[in-house]
Amino acid sequence: MENLGKIKADTKESFYDMLLPALEGLISSEEDSLANICNTASLLYNNLDDINWAGFYIMKDGELVLGPFGGKIACVRIKVGRGVCGSAVRDKKTYVVPNVHEFEGHIACDSASNSEIVVPIIKDGILYGVLDIDSPIFNRFDEVDKIYLEKAVEVMNKYIKWEEIARV
Ligand code: SME
């Protein structure tokens, strides 16, 4: 497979307009779901600017458990309702947090993190986990990131059999 270079673009929208087809190209021809989640984490971690962590927490027996990611060692288990990730699961909605230090119950894995976005992974009405991206910059994520990262999860849902990975 061709090694993807870092995507360069003038605007956030045009960046994501290249990232999403790159994601689809990366995972559409591979059947192994874990491999596809790993490569998605790598694609995001290595292409988004100003981030220090990108990866997945997967639902297993009622709590989130660390999945494939790029970045420093992270906390392994997060209870539903705890931190940003657990709140996104509880409320089944994307959380854009401009300043994690002001977020009640934020779990600090990497002290470099200052802002965060968490997108729940919901397929056929079942919540399988979250996509979590952290930034060392305050206010790094906005509505554009939210829209496109939710689309990225939709692309993943087309090719990834989450039921093979999660225990829900
Ligand atoms: N900050 C997250 C915990 C996961 S780490 O950022 C990788 C939270 O509060 O949910």
Coordinates of C-alpha atoms and ligand atoms in Angstrom, one line a residue:
M1 CA 0.0 0.0 0.0
E2 CA 1.1 3.5 -0.7
N3 CA 2.4 5.5 2.2
L4 CA 0.2 8.6 2.6
G5 CA 2.1 11.8 3.1
K6 CA 0.8 14.5 5.4
I7 CA -2.2 16.2 3.9
K8 CA -1.7 19.9 3.3
A9 CA -4.6 22.4 2.8
D10 CA -5.4 26.1 3.0
T11 CA -8.6 25.8 5.0
K12 CA -10.0 23.4 7.5
E13 CA -12.8 22.4 5.2
S14 CA -10.4 21.6 2.3
F15 CA -8.2 19.6 4.7
Y16 CA -11.1 17.5 5.7
D17 CA -12.3 17.2 2.1
M18 CA -9.0 15.4 1.4
L19 CA -8.9 13.5 4.7
L20 CA -12.2 11.8 4.4
P21 CA -11.5 10.1 1.0
A22 CA -8.0 9.2 2.3
L23 CA -9.7 7.5 5.3
E24 CA -12.2 5.7 3.0
G25 CA -9.3 4.6 0.7
L26 CA -7.3 3.4 3.7
I27 CA -9.9 1.2 5.3
S28 CA -12.4 0.2 2.5
S29 CA -10.3 -2.6 1.1
E30 CA -9.4 -4.3 4.4
E31 CA -11.7 -6.6 6.3
D32 CA -10.0 -6.7 9.6
S33 CA -11.7 -4.2 11.9
L34 CA -9.0 -3.8 14.5
A35 CA -6.4 -3.1 11.8
N36 CA -8.8 -0.5 10.3
I37 CA -9.3 1.2 13.7
C38 CA -5.5 1.3 14.2
N39 CA -4.9 2.9 10.8
T40 CA -7.7 5.4 11.3
A41 CA -6.0 6.5 14.6
S42 CA -2.7 6.8 12.9
L43 CA -4.2 8.8 10.0
L44 CA -5.8 11.3 12.3
Y45 CA -2.9 11.5 14.7
N46 CA -0.4 12.1 11.9
N47 CA -2.5 14.6 9.8
L48 CA -4.4 16.9 12.2
D49 CA -2.4 19.9 13.1
D50 CA -1.8 20.9 16.8
I51 CA -2.9 17.8 18.5
N52 CA -1.2 15.6 21.0
W53 CA -3.5 12.6 21.2
A54 CA -6.0 10.9 18.8
G55 CA -7.6 7.6 19.3
F56 CA -10.5 5.4 20.5
Y57 CA -12.1 4.2 23.6
I58 CA -14.3 1.1 23.1
M59 CA -17.3 0.1 25.2
K60 CA -16.6 -3.2 27.0
D61 CA -19.0 -4.5 29.7
G62 CA -20.5 -1.1 30.5
E63 CA -17.3 1.0 30.5
L64 CA -14.9 2.6 28.1
V65 CA -11.6 0.8 27.6
L66 CA -8.6 2.2 25.7
G67 CA -8.4 1.2 22.1
P68 CA -6.0 2.1 19.2
F69 CA -4.5 5.6 19.5
G70 CA -1.5 7.8 18.6
G71 CA 0.1 9.8 21.4
K72 CA 1.3 9.3 25.0
I73 CA 0.2 6.5 27.3
A74 CA -3.4 7.1 28.3
C75 CA -5.7 6.1 31.1
V76 CA -7.2 2.6 30.3
R77 CA -10.7 2.6 31.7
I78 CA -13.3 5.4 31.8
K79 CA -16.7 5.0 33.4
V80 CA -19.8 6.3 31.6
G81 CA -20.5 9.8 32.8
R82 CA -16.9 10.5 33.8
G83 CA -14.7 13.0 32.0
V84 CA -15.3 14.2 28.5
C85 CA -15.4 10.7 27.0
G86 CA -17.8 9.3 29.5
S87 CA -20.1 12.4 29.1
A88 CA -20.2 11.9 25.3
V89 CA -21.3 8.3 25.9
R90 CA -23.9 9.2 28.6
D91 CA -25.4 12.0 26.4
K92 CA -24.8 10.3 23.0
K93 CA -23.5 13.5 21.6
T94 CA -20.3 15.2 20.5
Y95 CA -18.5 17.3 23.1
V96 CA -16.3 20.2 21.9
V97 CA -14.4 21.4 25.0
P98 CA -12.4 24.6 24.4
N99 CA -10.7 24.4 27.8
V100 CA -10.5 21.0 29.5
H101 CA -9.4 22.5 32.8
E102 CA -12.8 24.1 33.1
F103 CA -14.6 20.8 32.3
E104 CA -16.1 19.2 35.5
G105 CA -14.5 15.8 36.0
H106 CA -12.0 16.0 33.1
I107 CA -9.5 13.1 33.2
A108 CA -6.0 14.5 32.6
C109 CA -4.0 11.8 30.8
D110 CA -1.4 14.0 29.2
S111 CA -0.8 17.3 31.0
A112 CA -0.1 18.9 27.6
S113 CA -3.9 18.7 26.7
N114 CA -5.8 21.9 26.8
S115 CA -8.8 21.3 24.5
E116 CA -10.6 18.3 23.3
I117 CA -13.2 16.8 21.0
V118 CA -15.0 13.6 21.6
V119 CA -17.4 12.0 19.0
P120 CA -19.5 9.1 20.0
I121 CA -19.5 6.0 17.7
I122 CA -23.1 5.0 17.2
K123 CA -24.0 2.4 14.5
D124 CA -27.6 1.1 14.0
G125 CA -28.5 2.8 17.3
I126 CA -25.8 1.0 19.3
L127 CA -23.1 3.0 21.0
Y128 CA -19.7 1.2 20.5
G129 CA -17.2 3.8 21.8
V130 CA -15.8 7.2 21.2
L131 CA -13.3 9.0 19.0
D132 CA -11.2 11.3 21.3
I133 CA -8.8 14.0 20.1
D134 CA -6.8 16.2 22.4
S135 CA -4.9 19.4 21.6
P136 CA -2.2 21.4 23.5
I137 CA -3.9 24.6 22.2
F138 CA -7.0 26.1 23.8
N139 CA -10.1 26.3 21.6
R140 CA -8.5 24.0 18.9
F141 CA -11.8 22.4 17.8
D142 CA -14.9 24.1 16.4
E143 CA -18.1 23.3 14.6
V144 CA -16.2 22.4 11.4
D145 CA -14.2 19.8 13.2
K146 CA -17.4 18.5 14.8
I147 CA -19.2 18.1 11.4
Y148 CA -16.2 16.4 9.7
L149 CA -15.1 14.2 12.5
E150 CA -18.7 12.9 12.8
K151 CA -18.5 12.2 9.1
A152 CA -15.2 10.4 9.7
V153 CA -17.0 8.1 12.2
E154 CA -19.7 7.5 9.6
V155 CA -17.0 6.4 7.1
M156 CA -15.6 4.1 9.7
N157 CA -19.1 2.7 10.4
K158 CA -19.3 1.6 6.8
Y159 CA -16.3 -0.7 7.0
I160 CA -15.7 -1.5 10.7
K161 CA -17.6 -4.3 12.4
W162 CA -17.6 -2.7 15.9
E163 CA -19.5 -5.7 17.3
E164 CA -16.3 -7.7 16.8
I165 CA -14.3 -5.3 18.9
A166 CA -16.7 -4.0 21.5
R167 CA -18.7 -5.9 24.2
V168 CA -22.0 -4.1 24.4
Ligands
SME1 N1 -9.4 13.6 28.6 C1 -10.3 12.5 28.5 C2 -9.6 11.2 28.9 C3 -9.0 10.5 27.8 S1 -7.5 11.2 27.4 O1 -7.7 12.6 27.0 C4 -6.7 10.3 26.2 C5 -11.6 12.7 29.2 O2 -11.7 13.5 30.2 O3 -12.5 12.0 28.9

